[in-house]
Amino acid sequence: MAGDMSKTNGKQSNSLVIAGKEFRSRLIVGTGKYRTMAEMRDAIDASGAEMVTVAIRRLPLDRPDEENLMDHLDWNRYTILPNTAGCKTAEEALFTARLARELTGSSWVKLEVIPDPKYLLPDPVATLEAARELIADGFIVLPYIHADPVLAKHLEDAGCATVMPLGSPIGSGRGIFTLEEIQIIVENANVPVVVDAGLGAPSEAALALEIGADAVLVNSAIALAQDPVGMAEGFRLGVEAGRRAYLAGRIPRREIAQPSSPVGDMATPQPTRTN
C-alpha cells in the first residue's frame, strides 16, 4: 500500500509524504471564516502551508463569473484540497467529491460526512462507506473522523491516504481532548495522521506533533484570531517546534522529582577551625 511508504518516510525525514507527494510543511490550513480575501491570502502565506483546503459546496458554482476565494489562491504554489464540508450523507459526499474533481482536475479530497449541525461530529459509518467508494473510483481520500483507533484502521485498510482524527469539536478552540486516542492511532497507523479540528493555539499544534502526529489542519484558530497573519506564523513555528521535539525524543515522565545536578562527589563544607 502506498500509505506504508508515506508513513515510514514521514517518520524518518523532516518531510511529510502523502500518497507519494512530498510536503515540507506539516501545517495544512483552511480558507473559511476570514474577514477579507486579502487577509486570507496573507495568513496562508505566513503559515508556510503548502496544502490548502477549500469547501466546494460553499463556492458560488451557479455564478461562475462571480469572484470567489479560488481566484485568490496560487494554484502553482499550493496543493488545493477540496473538501466535502456541508455533506450530511455518503451520497452527498460522493456527489461533491466528483464535482470537485471536475472543477479542479484533482482526485485529492478531504472527506467529511457530518449529519448533526449542532455538534458537527463526523458519521463513522457513512465516512467509511463513502471512502471505500471514492477509493474504488480513483480518489486520494483524506478522511475526517472522530479519534477512533478502530475506525482509523478500517479506513487505512480501505486505502485512505491519511486519517484525520479530531482534537475536539470543529471550531471550538478547545484543544486536544482526544490525546490518548490519537496516541493509539499514531502507534498503529501506517499512513500519516493529521490532527484536524479543535486546535486553538500554536502550543496545541506543537503537542500534536510532539506525540507523533504527522501534521495538523487549522482554520478557525487562524482565521478568527485578532491578528490572523501573526497567528498563522505562530502555528507555523508551533508545528516546527513540535516536530523537532518529537524527533529529539522527550524525557520520560516521573512520579517523583529527580535532581538535574549529579549527587555524587559533591563538595562538602569543611569544619571551621578554632584557636
Short mmCIF file of C-alpha atoms in Angstrom, two decimals, residues 52-270:
data_model
loop_
_atom_site.label_atom_id
_atom_site.label_comp_id
_atom_site.label_asym_id
_atom_site.label_seq_id
_atom_site.Cartn_x
_atom_site.Cartn_y
_atom_site.Cartn_z
CA VAL A 52 -4.96 24.41 1.46
CA THR A 53 -8.48 23.08 1.92
CA VAL A 54 -11.48 24.50 0.07
CA ALA A 55 -15.15 23.74 0.77
CA ILE A 56 -16.53 23.03 -2.69
CA ARG A 57 -20.19 23.33 -1.67
CA ARG A 58 -19.58 26.86 -0.39
CA LEU A 59 -18.31 28.17 -3.72
CA PRO A 60 -20.80 30.10 -5.92
CA LEU A 61 -20.89 27.36 -8.55
CA ASP A 62 -24.13 28.68 -10.00
CA ARG A 63 -22.44 32.07 -10.56
CA PRO A 64 -19.19 31.20 -12.37
CA ASP A 65 -18.41 34.84 -13.21
CA GLU A 66 -18.52 35.89 -9.55
CA GLU A 67 -15.19 36.36 -7.79
CA ASN A 68 -14.50 33.73 -5.13
CA LEU A 69 -11.68 32.52 -2.93
CA MET A 70 -10.30 30.25 -5.65
CA ASP A 71 -9.33 33.40 -7.55
CA HIS A 72 -7.09 34.42 -4.65
CA LEU A 73 -5.09 31.19 -4.35
CA ASP A 74 -1.92 30.49 -6.31
CA TRP A 75 -2.64 27.10 -7.84
CA ASN A 76 1.01 26.70 -8.80
CA ARG A 77 2.15 27.26 -5.21
CA TYR A 78 -0.43 25.30 -3.22
CA THR A 79 -1.91 21.85 -3.38
CA ILE A 80 -5.64 22.57 -3.32
CA LEU A 81 -7.50 20.01 -1.21
CA PRO A 82 -11.24 20.13 -1.94
CA ASN A 83 -13.38 19.01 0.99
CA THR A 84 -16.92 17.78 1.29
CA ALA A 85 -17.89 20.12 4.13
CA GLY A 86 -21.64 20.54 4.39
CA CYS A 87 -22.39 16.96 3.32
CA LYS A 88 -24.71 15.05 5.66
CA THR A 89 -24.74 11.69 3.88
CA ALA A 90 -22.36 9.44 1.99
CA GLU A 91 -24.31 10.12 -1.19
CA GLU A 92 -23.87 13.89 -0.83
CA ALA A 93 -20.16 13.44 -0.17
CA LEU A 94 -19.73 11.26 -3.25
CA PHE A 95 -21.51 13.80 -5.44
CA THR A 96 -19.44 16.69 -4.03
CA ALA A 97 -16.14 14.85 -4.42
CA ARG A 98 -16.87 14.07 -8.05
CA LEU A 99 -17.92 17.65 -8.69
CA ALA A 100 -14.66 18.82 -7.10
CA ARG A 101 -12.65 16.59 -9.39
CA GLU A 102 -14.38 18.09 -12.42
CA LEU A 103 -13.72 21.64 -11.20
CA THR A 104 -10.13 21.24 -10.07
CA GLY A 105 -8.82 18.35 -12.12
CA SER A 106 -7.52 16.82 -8.90
CA SER A 107 -8.50 13.47 -7.39
CA TRP A 108 -7.49 14.54 -3.88
CA VAL A 109 -10.37 15.04 -1.46
CA LYS A 110 -10.81 15.65 2.23
CA LEU A 111 -13.81 13.52 3.10
CA GLU A 112 -16.29 14.95 5.62
CA VAL A 113 -19.71 13.47 6.37
CA ILE A 114 -21.36 15.40 9.20
CA PRO A 115 -25.09 14.87 9.74
CA ASP A 116 -25.52 16.73 13.05
CA PRO A 117 -25.46 20.54 12.73
CA LYS A 118 -25.13 21.13 16.49
CA TYR A 119 -22.07 19.11 17.48
CA LEU A 120 -20.59 18.66 13.99
CA LEU A 121 -19.28 15.19 14.75
CA PRO A 122 -18.46 13.01 11.74
CA ASP A 123 -20.58 9.97 10.87
CA PRO A 124 -18.21 6.96 11.12
CA VAL A 125 -20.38 4.53 9.13
CA ALA A 126 -21.10 6.90 6.26
CA THR A 127 -17.47 8.06 6.19
CA LEU A 128 -16.17 4.51 5.78
CA GLU A 129 -18.83 3.76 3.14
CA ALA A 130 -18.00 6.88 1.13
CA ALA A 131 -14.25 6.34 1.47
CA ARG A 132 -14.45 2.84 0.02
CA GLU A 133 -16.47 4.02 -2.97
CA LEU A 134 -14.26 7.03 -3.64
CA ILE A 135 -11.08 4.95 -3.48
CA ALA A 136 -12.60 2.48 -5.94
CA ASP A 137 -13.29 5.50 -8.17
CA GLY A 138 -9.64 6.57 -8.13
CA PHE A 139 -9.71 9.27 -5.45
CA ILE A 140 -6.96 10.01 -2.94
CA VAL A 141 -9.02 10.18 0.24
CA LEU A 142 -8.12 12.04 3.43
CA PRO A 143 -10.99 11.28 5.85
CA TYR A 144 -12.01 13.44 8.80
CA ILE A 145 -13.03 11.23 11.73
CA HIS A 146 -13.54 11.09 15.45
CA ALA A 147 -10.41 9.90 17.24
CA ASP A 148 -11.46 6.26 16.95
CA PRO A 149 -8.47 3.89 16.56
CA VAL A 150 -10.65 1.05 15.23
CA LEU A 151 -12.24 3.23 12.55
CA ALA A 152 -8.84 4.69 11.66
CA LYS A 153 -7.50 1.20 10.98
CA HIS A 154 -10.55 0.30 8.85
CA LEU A 155 -10.04 3.44 6.77
CA GLU A 156 -6.34 2.72 6.37
CA ASP A 157 -7.12 -0.83 5.28
CA ALA A 158 -9.62 0.55 2.77
CA GLY A 159 -6.79 2.52 1.15
CA CYS A 160 -7.11 6.04 2.58
CA ALA A 161 -4.03 8.22 2.15
CA THR A 162 -4.26 9.59 5.71
CA VAL A 163 -6.51 9.51 8.73
CA MET A 164 -7.58 12.83 10.26
CA PRO A 165 -8.84 12.48 13.84
CA LEU A 166 -10.36 15.48 15.58
CA GLY A 167 -8.75 17.02 18.64
CA SER A 168 -12.07 18.47 19.79
CA PRO A 169 -15.23 19.70 18.01
CA ILE A 170 -14.83 21.82 14.88
CA GLY A 171 -14.23 25.49 15.58
CA SER A 172 -14.34 25.03 19.35
CA GLY A 173 -10.74 26.05 20.04
CA ARG A 174 -10.73 23.66 23.00
CA GLY A 175 -7.50 21.93 22.09
CA ILE A 176 -6.88 18.20 22.15
CA PHE A 177 -9.44 16.31 24.26
CA THR A 178 -8.65 13.05 22.50
CA LEU A 179 -4.95 12.83 23.29
CA GLU A 180 -4.83 9.19 24.36
CA GLU A 181 -6.92 8.03 21.40
CA ILE A 182 -4.72 9.97 18.96
CA GLN A 183 -1.63 8.37 20.51
CA ILE A 184 -3.14 4.92 19.87
CA ILE A 185 -3.93 5.88 16.28
CA VAL A 186 -0.37 7.16 15.77
CA GLU A 187 1.09 3.99 17.28
CA ASN A 188 -0.83 1.72 14.91
CA ALA A 189 -1.11 3.76 11.72
CA ASN A 190 0.88 3.09 8.56
CA VAL A 191 -0.39 6.26 6.91
CA PRO A 192 0.11 9.88 8.04
CA VAL A 193 -2.03 11.01 10.97
CA VAL A 194 -3.31 14.58 10.69
CA VAL A 195 -4.97 16.12 13.76
CA ASP A 196 -7.88 18.12 12.43
CA ALA A 197 -10.38 20.35 14.29
CA GLY A 198 -10.50 21.99 17.68
CA LEU A 199 -6.98 23.41 17.87
CA GLY A 200 -6.97 26.93 19.26
CA ALA A 201 -3.33 27.86 19.81
CA PRO A 202 0.12 27.04 18.43
CA SER A 203 1.00 25.19 21.64
CA GLU A 204 -1.75 22.67 20.86
CA ALA A 205 -0.37 22.12 17.37
CA ALA A 206 3.06 21.59 18.93
CA LEU A 207 1.58 18.99 21.29
CA ALA A 208 0.01 17.09 18.39
CA LEU A 209 3.37 16.88 16.63
CA GLU A 210 5.19 16.04 19.87
CA ILE A 211 3.09 12.89 20.37
CA GLY A 212 3.83 11.72 16.85
CA ALA A 213 1.08 13.13 14.66
CA ASP A 214 2.42 13.84 11.19
CA ALA A 215 0.60 17.13 10.62
CA VAL A 216 -2.27 19.34 11.76
CA LEU A 217 -5.05 21.13 9.91
CA VAL A 218 -6.07 24.54 11.24
CA ASN A 219 -8.70 27.02 10.07
CA SER A 220 -10.78 28.82 12.71
CA ALA A 221 -7.92 29.44 15.13
CA ILE A 222 -6.10 31.42 12.45
CA ALA A 223 -8.99 32.99 10.56
CA LEU A 224 -10.80 34.27 13.67
CA ALA A 225 -7.72 35.46 15.55
CA GLN A 226 -7.38 39.19 16.19
CA ASP A 227 -4.28 39.05 14.00
CA PRO A 228 -4.66 36.13 11.57
CA VAL A 229 -1.29 36.71 9.94
CA GLY A 230 0.51 36.70 13.28
CA MET A 231 -1.40 33.63 14.42
CA ALA A 232 -0.59 31.82 11.19
CA GLU A 233 3.09 32.44 11.77
CA GLY A 234 2.67 31.24 15.36
CA PHE A 235 1.15 27.96 14.16
CA ARG A 236 3.99 27.54 11.68
CA LEU A 237 6.52 27.86 14.49
CA GLY A 238 4.47 25.63 16.81
CA VAL A 239 4.37 22.84 14.25
CA GLU A 240 8.10 23.14 13.64
CA ALA A 241 8.84 23.05 17.38
CA GLY A 242 6.61 20.05 17.98
CA ARG A 243 8.18 18.11 15.13
CA ARG A 244 11.71 18.84 16.35
CA ALA A 245 10.75 17.77 19.87
CA TYR A 246 9.29 14.51 18.55
CA LEU A 247 12.45 13.69 16.61
CA ALA A 248 14.66 14.67 19.55
CA GLY A 249 12.76 12.44 22.00
CA ARG A 250 11.38 13.87 25.22
CA ILE A 251 12.46 12.64 28.63
CA PRO A 252 10.15 10.17 30.38
CA ARG A 253 7.66 11.46 32.92
CA ARG A 254 8.46 10.54 36.53
CA GLU A 255 6.29 10.34 39.61
CA ILE A 256 8.89 11.99 41.83
CA ALA A 257 11.49 14.71 41.44
CA GLN A 258 14.98 13.93 40.22
CA PRO A 259 17.87 16.38 40.69
CA SER A 260 19.28 17.81 37.49
CA SER A 261 22.76 18.07 39.02
CA PRO A 262 24.82 14.97 39.94
CA VAL A 263 24.59 13.99 43.58
CA GLY A 264 27.89 12.11 43.82
CA ASP A 265 31.29 13.67 44.57
CA MET A 266 29.71 16.85 45.82
CA ALA A 267 31.81 19.40 47.63
CA THR A 268 31.15 19.41 51.36
CA PRO A 269 31.77 22.27 53.75
CA GLN A 270 34.90 21.93 55.87
#
